[in-house]
Amino acid sequence: MSSPATPRKTKLPFGSFLERILSKLGLRGRTLVIAIPTLWLFVFFLVPFLVVAKISLSEAMIARPPYSSIWNWDDGVLNLTLNFGNYLFLLEDTLYFAAYMESVKIAFVSTVFALLIGFPMAYTIARSPDSRRNILLMLVILPFWTSFLLRVYAWIGFLKTNGLINAFLLATGIIDEPLIMLQTDFAVYVGIVYTYLPFMILPLYANLVKLDDALLEAASDLGAKPAMTFLTVTLPLAVPGIIAGSMLVFIPAIGEFVIPALLGGPDTLMIGSVLWNEFFSNRDWPVASAVALVMLAVLVVPIMILRKAQAASEGASQ
Amino acid sequence: MSETQTNIAARPWADKDATPFIRIKNVTKKFGEFVAVENVSLDIYRGELFCLLGGSGSGKSTLLRMMSGFETLTSGSIEIDGQDMAGVAPYDRQTNMMFQSYALFPHMSVEKNIAYGLKRERIAKAEIKQRVEEIISMVQLDQFATRMPHQLSGGQRQRVALARALVKKPKLLLLDEPMGALDKKLREETQFELINIQESLGVTFVVVTHDQEEAMTLSTRIGVMTDGEIVQVGEPREIYEYPRSRFVADFIGSVNMFEGQVKEDADDHVIISSPDAGADIYVAHGVSCTLGQKIAVAVRPEKIQLSKARPNNARNILKGKVDEIAYLGNLSVYQLLLETGKRVRVTQSNLSRVGDDAITYEDEVFMSWSGGAGVVLQS
């Protein structure tokens, strides 16, 4: 990590003794600081990723662990068996493709709704007086203090046939018979939008709070009515926040497993549930691993595109 | 004020029958309990470059923001060009503002920033293009048209802000500390440029500033504000030479203030006995006052002569010792200590390069000024 362009020595706070030892090992303070997160990523991300990649190239078998080894040592010959059959299987069975599409759709629609609900909330918080702002932010974060699982369960109480919402609608005479909301895609949307809304609000808030009032006044002064000011000034300047918030909702939503399992119906097909079934019900670890890796690929490409767009727009606004 | 009578066309405020372009009548603005602007009445005429001058918290920016429509009036009224502005939103006013921070849209290029206001008026694209080009060349930003604001220097940003406000051809341009973010040298250049632009376009300018030198350079008239009130309105010369209160005398330039009592009151002069100065002070203008009234005489530092020998024919002579000297190049500033303990500030032009008998520290010197140099201040 140490580049030859930076010959300046970085002094460690605890004396030259440690520095001398480190320099004998060819390490500088700077290298050490970067080494810790690098090591962390290596041990807890790259190694598991390679293990999963390895499993995805093996064959399922009834054994412990339930997959074949991809190499074996036999009489001085190393045999490497790479089985791409799992990936081909994902292509053959339309279930997987449908599940990916459905996941992307649900995540996308949820992100749009989270944005539509989150933007006005973030805007209101950012525009409120300092004293009220912290309380409102607290209210956004407060749900995190209870278990995520409990909060999703609570929605069952709201959405079920004899739940609170139906009881209210029946009592007020708006509907004659209870709506079926639980175990539908609708419930999954509600659950995902509810759960991930703070992830939308917080980055949007962080962006909108920096918006200079003088810019809004300038637009108004130059003849823009409030709606026009919003479209031409507020919204374009909020794009980095919108992108950050949308990614924080979209990425976890696509792999969401608990919410569709609890709120969704038998028709709700999300890749997270498929993964769970392959792994625990079918005990087909190789196919499950292949599903996981393809999901990663599905996610990484749009993320990289968005990051690029974000970096470009941030460069322009500074 | 003999020249008051000359050239009334260029000085409509001297004409009692002229119709003011902006009529500010008994305007008060309160923020909760705090009174930011208190009962201000002010007339500004077409084509003026009017400066609102005051320290921070004097209410000058609030008054400007009420003209632009960003603040509502608690009471009173503002008329611009015969129209009462109450209830007219900023986007419906034919005024434009140049913000202290410039408030350039960071996501738009120079051209787009300038075209923004024209686009809101639904003007044909070709005309927008032409008007933007014209104003860009007027403020000499031709090669920067496609740059983003963050790629510009402070001076260039200021020009963009000015162009953006001017391109709409407003009836009234409001400028909030237009030079505040520029360094001294650039500020001086820009001041004259601003005057040229204002004169060539004939737009009425109202400038808010805390810098008295800037106000003196720019304005046709100055309104001095403090604590939400306008304490004096007048031409720069009038404000400087005939301040009406201790505050104005002190705020505009520096001044020596001698407190005293009226000893002799005639039609053409007054004599004030001042314990501060340790002598009687002769002022060659009549003042409506009573004998024994407590009063102050203000004398500008540059109106006092210094000499080692006692001058013969000066109306006012004081003796003191040189305490401090500050050499500023074109001038030297002397701090003199009177026997009464009062300090007097005197500035002298450095006419020759080296003075053989230059006044130096601890010298006993005489200060003298004519009868017309002092101004009597009653409040």
PDB file of C-alpha atoms in Angstrom, chain A residues 45 49 87 90 100 104 250-251 254 271 289-305:
ATOM      1  CA  PHE A  45     -15.540 -10.892   2.915  1.00  0.00           C
ATOM      2  CA  PHE A  49     -16.806 -15.203  -0.994  1.00  0.00           C
ATOM      3  CA  TYR A  87     -25.251 -22.119 -13.145  1.00  0.00           C
ATOM      4  CA  LEU A  90     -30.328 -21.629 -12.924  1.00  0.00           C
ATOM      5  CA  TYR A 100     -34.668 -12.505  -9.788  1.00  0.00           C
ATOM      6  CA  VAL A 104     -35.779  -6.538  -8.721  1.00  0.00           C
ATOM      7  CA  PHE A 250     -32.769  -1.111  -3.088  1.00  0.00           C
ATOM      8  CA  ILE A 251     -29.773  -3.268  -2.204  1.00  0.00           C
ATOM      9  CA  ILE A 254     -33.557  -7.162  -3.315  1.00  0.00           C
ATOM     10  CA  ILE A 271     -34.651 -14.568  -4.502  1.00  0.00           C
ATOM     11  CA  SER A 289     -24.184 -20.711  -3.716  1.00  0.00           C
ATOM     12  CA  ALA A 290     -24.692 -20.187  -7.429  1.00  0.00           C
ATOM     13  CA  VAL A 291     -27.928 -18.295  -6.678  1.00  0.00           C
ATOM     14  CA  ALA A 292     -26.042 -16.088  -4.209  1.00  0.00           C
ATOM     15  CA  LEU A 293     -23.243 -15.315  -6.650  1.00  0.00           C
ATOM     16  CA  VAL A 294     -25.616 -14.462  -9.476  1.00  0.00           C
ATOM     17  CA  MET A 295     -27.483 -12.163  -7.109  1.00  0.00           C
ATOM     18  CA  LEU A 296     -24.218 -10.435  -6.302  1.00  0.00           C
ATOM     19  CA  ALA A 297     -23.576  -9.926 -10.005  1.00  0.00           C
ATOM     20  CA  VAL A 298     -27.110  -8.593 -10.491  1.00  0.00           C
ATOM     21  CA  LEU A 299     -26.474  -6.050  -7.743  1.00  0.00           C
ATOM     22  CA  VAL A 300     -22.889  -5.045  -8.444  1.00  0.00           C
ATOM     23  CA  VAL A 301     -23.450  -3.790 -11.986  1.00  0.00           C
ATOM     24  CA  PRO A 302     -26.166  -1.205 -11.186  1.00  0.00           C
ATOM     25  CA  ILE A 303     -24.307  -0.144  -8.050  1.00  0.00           C
ATOM     26  CA  MET A 304     -21.181   0.589 -10.031  1.00  0.00           C
ATOM     27  CA  ILE A 305     -23.157   2.618 -12.545  1.00  0.00           C
TER      28      ILE A 305
END
